[in-house]
Coordinates of C-alpha atoms in Angstrom, one line a residue:
Chain A
M13 CA 15.6 9.6 -0.6
D14 CA 13.0 9.1 2.1
V15 CA 12.1 5.5 3.2
G16 CA 8.6 4.8 4.2
I17 CA 5.5 2.7 4.3
V18 CA 4.0 2.2 0.9
S19 CA 1.1 0.1 2.0
Y20 CA 0.0 -2.1 4.9
G21 CA -2.6 -4.8 5.7
A22 CA -3.9 -6.3 8.9
Y23 CA -5.6 -9.6 9.9
V24 CA -7.3 -10.7 13.2
P25 CA -9.1 -14.0 13.4
R26 CA -12.9 -13.9 13.9
F27 CA -13.2 -15.9 17.2
R28 CA -13.1 -14.3 20.7
I29 CA -13.1 -15.5 24.3
T30 CA -13.8 -13.3 27.3
P31 CA -11.8 -13.1 30.7
T32 CA -15.0 -14.0 32.4
E33 CA -15.3 -17.3 30.5
I34 CA -11.7 -18.1 31.2
G35 CA -12.0 -17.3 34.9
R36 CA -15.2 -19.4 35.2
V37 CA -13.3 -22.5 34.3
W38 CA -10.1 -21.9 36.5
G39 CA -12.1 -20.7 39.5
Q40 CA -10.9 -17.1 39.2
D41 CA -12.8 -13.9 39.2
G42 CA -12.3 -13.4 35.4
K43 CA -14.2 -10.2 35.4
A44 CA -11.8 -8.7 37.8
M45 CA -8.9 -10.2 36.0
G46 CA -10.1 -8.6 32.7
K47 CA -10.6 -5.3 34.5
G48 CA -7.1 -5.4 36.0
L49 CA -5.5 -6.2 32.7
F50 CA -8.0 -4.0 30.8
I51 CA -8.8 -6.8 28.4
N52 CA -12.5 -7.3 27.5
G53 CA -11.8 -10.2 25.1
K54 CA -9.1 -11.8 23.1
S55 CA -8.8 -13.1 19.5
V56 CA -8.6 -16.8 19.0
P57 CA -7.4 -18.5 15.8
S58 CA -9.5 -21.0 14.0
P59 CA -7.9 -24.6 13.9
D60 CA -7.0 -24.0 10.3
E61 CA -5.2 -20.7 11.0
D62 CA -1.6 -20.2 12.0
V63 CA 1.1 -17.6 11.5
I64 CA 1.5 -18.5 7.9
T65 CA -2.2 -18.0 7.0
I66 CA -2.5 -14.8 9.2
S67 CA 0.7 -13.4 7.6
T68 CA -0.7 -14.3 4.1
S69 CA -4.0 -12.6 4.8
A70 CA -2.3 -9.4 6.0
A71 CA 0.2 -9.4 3.1
R72 CA -2.6 -10.0 0.6
S73 CA -4.6 -7.0 2.0
M74 CA -1.5 -5.0 1.8
L75 CA -1.0 -5.6 -1.9
R76 CA -4.6 -5.0 -2.7
R77 CA -4.3 -1.4 -1.7
V78 CA -1.6 -0.5 -4.1
D79 CA -0.5 -1.2 -7.6
V80 CA 2.8 -2.8 -6.9
N81 CA 4.1 -5.9 -8.8
P82 CA 4.9 -8.5 -6.1
A83 CA 7.9 -9.5 -8.1
D84 CA 9.6 -6.1 -7.2
I85 CA 9.5 -7.2 -3.5
G86 CA 13.2 -8.0 -2.7
A87 CA 12.8 -9.2 0.8
L88 CA 10.2 -10.6 3.2
Y89 CA 10.8 -11.2 6.9
V90 CA 8.1 -12.6 9.2
G91 CA 8.6 -11.9 12.9
S92 CA 6.8 -14.2 15.3
E93 CA 7.3 -16.4 18.3
S94 CA 4.8 -19.0 17.0
H95 CA 6.1 -20.0 13.6
P96 CA 4.4 -23.2 12.5
Y97 CA 7.6 -24.9 11.8
A98 CA 10.8 -25.0 14.0
V99 CA 12.7 -25.6 10.7
K100 CA 11.1 -24.3 7.4
P101 CA 10.6 -20.6 7.1
T102 CA 7.1 -19.1 7.3
G103 CA 8.2 -16.6 4.8
T104 CA 8.7 -19.1 2.1
V105 CA 5.0 -20.0 2.1
V106 CA 3.9 -16.3 2.4
A107 CA 6.1 -15.2 -0.4
E108 CA 4.8 -18.0 -2.7
A109 CA 1.2 -17.1 -1.7
I110 CA 1.6 -13.5 -2.5
E111 CA 3.7 -14.4 -5.8
A112 CA 6.8 -12.5 -4.7
S113 CA 8.9 -15.7 -5.2
P114 CA 11.5 -16.7 -6.2
E115 CA 14.0 -13.7 -6.5
L116 CA 13.8 -12.4 -2.9
C117 CA 15.5 -12.7 0.5
V118 CA 13.4 -14.4 3.1
A119 CA 14.0 -15.1 6.7
D120 CA 12.0 -15.8 9.8
L121 CA 12.7 -13.6 12.9
E122 CA 12.2 -14.1 16.6
F123 CA 12.5 -11.5 19.3
A124 CA 9.5 -12.2 21.5
C125 CA 6.9 -9.5 20.7
K126 CA 9.1 -7.3 18.7
A127 CA 10.3 -9.5 15.8
G128 CA 7.9 -7.7 13.5
T129 CA 9.4 -4.2 14.1
A130 CA 12.9 -5.7 13.8
G131 CA 11.7 -6.9 10.4
I132 CA 10.8 -3.3 9.5
Q133 CA 14.2 -2.0 10.5
M134 CA 16.0 -4.7 8.4
V135 CA 13.9 -3.9 5.3
M136 CA 14.3 -0.1 5.9
G137 CA 18.0 -0.6 5.6
M138 CA 17.8 -2.7 2.5
V139 CA 15.5 -0.2 0.9
G140 CA 17.5 2.8 2.0
S141 CA 20.7 1.3 0.7
G142 CA 19.2 0.7 -2.7
M143 CA 19.7 -3.0 -2.4
I144 CA 16.1 -3.7 -3.0
R145 CA 13.1 -1.7 -4.4
Y146 CA 10.4 -3.0 -1.9
G147 CA 10.5 -5.1 1.2
V148 CA 7.8 -6.6 3.3
A149 CA 7.9 -6.9 7.1
I150 CA 5.3 -8.8 8.8
G151 CA 4.6 -9.2 12.6
A152 CA 2.2 -12.0 13.4
D153 CA 1.5 -14.5 16.3
T154 CA -0.8 -17.2 17.5
S155 CA 0.5 -16.9 21.0
Q156 CA 0.4 -19.5 23.6
G157 CA -0.6 -19.1 27.4
A158 CA -0.6 -22.2 29.5
P159 CA -4.0 -23.3 30.7
G160 CA -4.8 -21.6 34.0
D161 CA -1.8 -19.2 33.7
A162 CA -2.3 -15.4 33.8
L163 CA -1.1 -15.3 30.2
E164 CA -4.1 -17.2 29.1
Y165 CA -6.3 -14.1 29.6
S166 CA -4.2 -12.1 27.2
A167 CA -2.3 -14.4 24.6
S168 CA -4.1 -13.9 21.3
A169 CA -3.7 -14.0 17.5
G170 CA -3.3 -11.5 14.6
G171 CA -0.8 -9.8 12.6
A172 CA 0.0 -6.9 10.1
A173 CA 2.2 -6.6 7.1
F174 CA 4.1 -3.5 5.9
L175 CA 5.3 -2.7 2.4
I176 CA 8.4 -0.6 2.8
G177 CA 9.8 1.4 -0.1
R178 CA 10.8 4.8 -1.4
E179 CA 8.1 5.5 -4.0
D180 CA 4.7 6.8 -3.2
I181 CA 5.1 6.4 0.5
I182 CA 2.1 7.1 2.7
A183 CA 4.2 7.5 5.9
R184 CA 7.9 8.5 6.1
F185 CA 10.3 7.0 8.7
N186 CA 12.0 10.1 10.3
G187 CA 14.2 7.8 12.4
T188 CA 14.5 4.6 14.3
L189 CA 16.5 3.1 17.1
S190 CA 16.7 0.1 19.3
F191 CA 17.4 -0.3 23.0
T192 CA 18.5 -3.8 24.1
T193 CA 19.7 -5.6 27.1
D194 CA 19.9 -9.0 28.7
T195 CA 16.8 -9.0 30.9
P196 CA 15.1 -12.5 31.3
D197 CA 11.6 -11.4 32.0
F198 CA 9.8 -13.8 29.7
W199 CA 11.1 -16.9 27.7
R200 CA 10.3 -20.2 26.3
R201 CA 12.8 -23.0 26.0
E202 CA 13.2 -25.0 22.9
G203 CA 10.5 -27.8 22.6
Q204 CA 8.4 -26.3 25.5
P205 CA 4.8 -25.7 24.4
Y206 CA 4.3 -22.7 26.8
P207 CA 6.4 -19.7 27.7
S208 CA 7.5 -18.9 31.3
H209 CA 7.5 -15.4 32.8
G210 CA 9.0 -13.6 35.8
G211 CA 5.6 -12.3 37.0
R212 CA 5.9 -8.8 38.3
F213 CA 9.5 -8.8 37.0
T214 CA 7.9 -8.2 33.5
G215 CA 7.0 -4.7 34.6
E216 CA 9.5 -2.1 35.9
P217 CA 12.9 -3.7 34.9
A218 CA 11.6 -5.0 31.6
Y219 CA 8.7 -3.3 29.8
F220 CA 8.8 0.1 31.4
K221 CA 12.5 0.5 31.4
H222 CA 13.0 -0.6 27.7
V223 CA 9.9 1.1 26.3
G224 CA 10.6 4.2 28.2
E225 CA 14.2 4.4 27.3
A226 CA 13.7 3.8 23.6
A227 CA 10.9 6.5 23.5
R228 CA 13.0 9.0 25.4
R229 CA 16.1 8.4 23.2
M230 CA 14.0 8.5 20.1
M231 CA 12.5 11.9 21.1
D232 CA 16.1 13.1 22.1
R233 CA 17.5 12.2 18.8
M234 CA 14.6 13.8 16.9
G235 CA 14.5 16.9 19.1
T236 CA 10.8 16.3 19.7
S237 CA 8.5 16.3 22.8
P238 CA 5.2 14.3 23.4
G239 CA 3.3 17.4 22.1
D240 CA 4.8 17.0 18.7
Y241 CA 3.0 13.6 18.1
N242 CA -0.6 13.0 17.2
H243 CA -0.4 9.3 18.1
I244 CA 1.7 7.0 20.2
V245 CA 1.6 3.3 19.6
L246 CA 3.2 1.2 22.3
H247 CA 3.6 -2.5 22.8
Q248 CA 0.5 -3.6 24.6
P249 CA 0.8 -6.9 26.5
N250 CA -2.3 -5.7 28.3
G251 CA -4.4 -2.5 28.2
K252 CA -2.9 -0.9 31.3
F253 CA 0.8 -1.0 30.6
P254 CA 0.7 1.2 27.4
Q255 CA -1.6 3.8 29.2
R256 CA 0.7 3.9 32.2
M257 CA 3.8 4.1 30.1
A258 CA 2.3 6.9 27.9
S259 CA 1.4 8.9 30.9
M260 CA 4.9 8.4 32.4
L261 CA 6.3 9.8 29.2
G262 CA 4.0 12.8 29.2
F263 CA 1.5 11.7 26.5
S264 CA -2.2 12.0 27.0
N265 CA -4.8 9.2 26.9
E266 CA -6.1 10.6 23.6
Q267 CA -2.7 10.1 21.9
V268 CA -2.7 6.4 23.0
T269 CA -6.3 5.3 22.4
R270 CA -6.3 4.8 18.6
G271 CA -3.4 2.5 18.5
L272 CA -4.5 0.5 21.5
L273 CA -6.3 -2.6 20.5
T274 CA -5.5 -5.1 23.4
P275 CA -8.7 -4.3 25.3
M276 CA -10.6 -5.7 22.2
I277 CA -8.3 -8.4 21.0
G278 CA -5.8 -9.3 23.7
N279 CA -2.0 -9.4 23.2
T280 CA -1.2 -10.5 19.6
Y281 CA 2.5 -10.5 20.6
S282 CA 4.5 -9.7 17.3
G283 CA 1.4 -8.4 15.8
A284 CA 0.6 -6.0 18.6
V285 CA 2.6 -2.9 17.6
P286 CA 2.1 -3.6 13.8
L287 CA -1.7 -3.8 14.3
G288 CA -1.7 -0.8 16.5
L289 CA 0.1 1.2 13.8
A290 CA -2.3 -0.2 11.2
A291 CA -5.2 1.2 13.3
V292 CA -3.6 4.6 13.4
L293 CA -2.9 4.6 9.6
D294 CA -6.5 3.7 9.0
V295 CA -7.5 7.1 10.1
A296 CA -4.3 9.2 9.9
S297 CA -4.2 12.4 7.9
P298 CA -1.3 14.1 6.0
G299 CA 1.3 15.7 8.4
E300 CA 0.3 13.6 11.5
R301 CA 3.2 12.4 13.4
I302 CA 3.4 9.0 15.2
L303 CA 5.7 7.7 17.7
V304 CA 5.9 3.9 17.8
V305 CA 7.7 1.8 20.4
A306 CA 7.6 -2.1 20.3
Y307 CA 8.8 -4.2 23.1
G308 CA 10.2 -7.8 22.9
S309 CA 10.9 -9.8 26.2
G310 CA 14.5 -10.8 26.7
A311 CA 14.6 -7.8 26.2
G312 CA 14.5 -4.9 23.8
S313 CA 12.5 -2.1 22.3
D314 CA 12.3 -0.7 18.8
A315 CA 11.2 3.0 18.4
F316 CA 10.1 4.7 15.2
D317 CA 9.3 8.3 14.5
I318 CA 6.8 8.4 11.6
T319 CA 5.2 11.2 9.6
V320 CA 2.1 10.7 7.5
T321 CA 2.5 12.1 3.9
D322 CA 0.1 13.7 1.5
A323 CA 0.0 10.3 -0.5
I324 CA -2.3 8.9 2.1
K325 CA -5.1 11.0 0.6
E326 CA -4.9 8.9 -2.7
F327 CA -4.3 5.7 -0.8
N328 CA -6.9 3.0 -1.4
R329 CA -7.6 2.0 2.2
A330 CA -11.0 0.5 1.2
A331 CA -9.5 -2.1 -1.0
A332 CA -8.9 -4.3 2.2
P333 CA -10.5 -4.6 5.7
T334 CA -9.6 -1.9 8.1
I335 CA -9.0 -2.7 11.8
D336 CA -12.5 -1.5 12.6
G337 CA -13.9 -3.8 9.9
L338 CA -11.8 -6.7 11.5
M339 CA -13.7 -6.0 14.8
E340 CA -17.1 -6.8 13.2
N341 CA -18.7 -10.1 12.6
T342 CA -16.9 -11.8 15.5
R343 CA -17.9 -15.0 17.3
E344 CA -17.6 -15.6 21.0
L345 CA -16.4 -19.0 22.1
D346 CA -16.9 -21.0 25.2
Y347 CA -13.8 -22.3 27.1
A348 CA -14.3 -25.9 25.9
T349 CA -14.5 -25.0 22.3
Y350 CA -11.5 -22.6 22.8
A351 CA -9.5 -25.5 24.4
K352 CA -10.4 -27.7 21.5
Y353 CA -9.4 -25.1 18.8
R354 CA -6.2 -24.3 20.6
G355 CA -5.2 -28.0 20.8
K356 CA -5.3 -28.0 24.5
I357 CA -7.4 -31.2 24.6
L358 CA -5.3 -34.5 24.4
M359 CA -6.7 -36.5 21.4
K360 CA -6.4 -40.2 20.8
G361 CA -3.8 -41.2 18.2
Chain B
M14 CA -0.5 -37.5 0.1
T15 CA 3.3 -37.3 -0.5
V16 CA 5.2 -34.0 -0.1
A17 CA 6.0 -33.9 -3.8
R18 CA 2.4 -34.5 -4.9
F19 CA 1.2 -31.6 -2.9
W20 CA 4.1 -29.4 -3.9
R21 CA 3.4 -29.8 -7.6
D22 CA 0.0 -28.2 -7.0
I23 CA 1.2 -25.2 -4.9
S24 CA 0.3 -22.6 -7.6
S25 CA -3.2 -24.0 -7.9
R26 CA -3.7 -24.4 -4.2
Y27 CA -2.3 -21.1 -3.0
N28 CA -3.2 -18.7 -5.9
L29 CA -5.9 -20.6 -7.9
Y30 CA -3.9 -21.0 -11.2
G31 CA -5.8 -22.9 -13.8
T32 CA -5.6 -23.2 -17.5
K33 CA -7.1 -21.2 -20.4
C34 CA -7.5 -22.7 -23.9
A35 CA -6.2 -20.1 -26.3
A36 CA -8.2 -21.7 -29.1
C37 CA -11.7 -21.3 -27.5
D38 CA -11.0 -19.1 -24.5
R39 CA -12.5 -21.8 -22.1
I40 CA -11.0 -21.7 -18.5
Y41 CA -10.2 -24.9 -16.5
F42 CA -9.6 -25.5 -13.0
P43 CA -7.5 -27.4 -11.8
V44 CA -4.8 -27.3 -14.7
R45 CA -5.5 -29.3 -17.8
Q46 CA -2.9 -30.3 -20.4
I47 CA -5.4 -30.3 -23.3
C48 CA -8.9 -28.8 -23.8
P49 CA -11.5 -31.4 -24.0
E50 CA -13.6 -29.3 -26.5
C51 CA -10.7 -28.3 -29.0
R52 CA -8.7 -31.5 -28.4
R53 CA -5.7 -31.8 -30.7
S54 CA -6.2 -28.1 -32.0
S55 CA -5.6 -27.0 -28.3
I56 CA -2.1 -28.6 -28.2
G57 CA 0.5 -25.9 -27.5
K58 CA -2.3 -23.4 -26.8
M59 CA -3.1 -24.2 -23.2
E60 CA -2.1 -21.1 -21.1
R61 CA -1.6 -20.6 -17.4
Y62 CA -4.4 -18.6 -16.1
K63 CA -5.1 -17.1 -12.6
L64 CA -8.6 -17.1 -11.2
S65 CA -9.6 -13.8 -9.3
G66 CA -10.6 -15.9 -6.3
K67 CA -14.1 -14.3 -6.3
G68 CA -17.3 -16.3 -7.0
K69 CA -20.7 -17.4 -5.8
V70 CA -21.9 -20.5 -3.9
Y71 CA -23.4 -22.8 -6.6
S72 CA -24.2 -25.5 -4.1
F73 CA -23.2 -26.6 -0.7
S74 CA -23.3 -29.5 1.8
V75 CA -22.8 -29.5 5.5
V76 CA -20.6 -32.4 6.6
H77 CA -21.5 -34.0 10.0
D78 CA -19.7 -37.4 9.5
A79 CA -16.3 -35.9 9.3
P80 CA -12.9 -37.7 8.7
P81 CA -10.7 -37.8 11.8
Q82 CA -8.6 -34.7 10.9
M83 CA -11.7 -32.6 10.5
S84 CA -13.5 -33.7 13.7
V85 CA -12.2 -30.6 15.6
I86 CA -14.3 -28.4 13.3
R87 CA -17.4 -30.6 12.7
P88 CA -19.9 -29.9 11.4
Y89 CA -18.4 -27.9 8.6
A90 CA -19.6 -26.8 5.1
V91 CA -18.2 -27.7 1.7
A92 CA -19.3 -25.7 -1.4
I93 CA -19.1 -25.7 -5.1
V94 CA -18.3 -22.2 -6.0
E95 CA -19.0 -20.8 -9.4
M96 CA -16.0 -18.4 -10.0
E97 CA -16.3 -15.1 -11.7
E98 CA -14.6 -16.7 -14.7
G99 CA -17.5 -19.4 -14.9
V100 CA -15.4 -22.3 -13.8
K101 CA -16.7 -24.3 -10.7
V102 CA -14.3 -25.0 -7.9
T103 CA -14.9 -27.1 -4.7
G104 CA -13.7 -25.9 -1.3
Q105 CA -14.6 -25.6 2.3
L106 CA -16.5 -22.6 3.5
V107 CA -15.0 -20.9 6.6
D108 CA -15.6 -18.0 8.9
V109 CA -19.5 -18.3 8.4
D110 CA -22.2 -19.6 10.6
L111 CA -23.7 -22.7 8.8
E112 CA -27.2 -21.3 9.1
D113 CA -26.1 -18.1 7.1
I114 CA -24.9 -20.1 4.0
D115 CA -27.1 -19.5 1.0
I116 CA -26.8 -20.5 -2.7
G117 CA -25.7 -17.4 -4.6
M118 CA -23.8 -16.0 -1.6
S119 CA -20.6 -14.1 -2.7
V120 CA -17.5 -15.7 -1.4
E121 CA -13.8 -15.2 -1.9
A122 CA -10.7 -17.5 -1.6
V123 CA -8.4 -17.2 1.4
L124 CA -5.3 -19.3 2.3
R125 CA -5.8 -21.8 5.2
K126 CA -4.3 -24.9 6.6
I127 CA -5.8 -27.9 4.7
G128 CA -4.3 -30.5 6.9
D129 CA -1.0 -32.0 8.0
E130 CA 0.9 -35.3 7.8
G131 CA 0.8 -35.7 11.7
P132 CA 2.7 -33.7 14.4
D133 CA 6.1 -34.2 12.7
G134 CA 4.8 -34.1 9.1
V135 CA 4.6 -31.2 6.6
I136 CA 1.6 -28.9 6.8
N137 CA -0.4 -28.5 3.7
Y138 CA -1.9 -25.0 2.8
G139 CA -4.5 -24.2 0.2
F140 CA -7.7 -22.2 -0.6
K141 CA -10.9 -22.1 1.2
F142 CA -13.8 -19.7 0.8
T143 CA -15.0 -17.0 3.2
P144 CA -18.1 -14.7 2.7
R145 CA -17.3 -11.5 0.8
L146 CA -19.0 -8.2 1.2
D147 CA -20.0 -6.9 -2.3

């Protein structure tokens, strides 16, 4: 029986900061930086938001759109590189908050920016084998960029949750594969507050090689070509990489645009591809085909070939905020407030 | 607050579980063991009851003199919210500009960080309220 997406939900915090404002403080041409990265602003979590609250908001939106008993959820995986605790799973709180506890499998995942899609693959296997009826995979982050580092222009916050099952699926997984190597392009050592990266090394041997290979191998396996897809959703550390990658693979700009959110909200890391896929599902019609390729530094890519089903016509999208809805009612922060909210100011005691 | 004390209230703090008196149908939040109206006739009839999370601002106050843990977000608003079920619940209002808050404004509960027990302590989560589009 087919395994697919039964429902999904997304969440992006309300606050934004612009590259111009970040550049103003660090003596850089922020406007040029934003143009170079194709990022016009990035989302910033409120001080009372973290991966647990973002995951919960996304998962609650996901459940609002369908009539599924949370007790039938047999597994919940949260992929992130900013879990609030080093030891105590994010998923324990999220499962309790959506009332899926206690009879379910929970674990936190980490694979840089692709831990959310790794969760989707794990849940697909459990659902497909008949081990569980429904599973939830969430990708969410409140990513960190060291003050003054190039990452500070992009590292943002958000996440999306997917309910995977076999009944009433709105999108079917035709196939998935992963491409993984030992490529140290970006890392964060235990106990370090900010990640380190290999600068330009994060491009050709890392992002472009892994995303490109996973995409090509997925299309080879499915016997498809770029023209068979309506949308392509690629990992988006900035706005430029996915556009260039899509072009290298033979996809048009129109196929990339709907799933490309980084220009508006920055790089939401583990949330990036899940949010891009949510944006596509917000507008997708039956029969549309989507190629999804996530990327996690270190490094690996997860590819998915997805076809939207007729069930999306009856799907209650309006029961929860769409991606477009989450882009409204935003508030821009100055750098000082941003630094205060992100805990970059050393406080007494 | 100790870990165990907060843990006991998780169902109320995450999912707004209160109590309904099956004798008179009154709803209480937080949880009550006995109905103050029905008293002894409510014994054994107090049922677990989940609030919808939706309500309207009944009254609110803007806090300027904030406790140390809240100084990062000062000034902030705290409201008494009249829930759909009629019961009144106190909580912080978030994701709203203070000048936009009105009595009667529709709100709904969301999960947010309430506080923590220092950098190496447990993080406590619970409901706060955000504006809701009707």
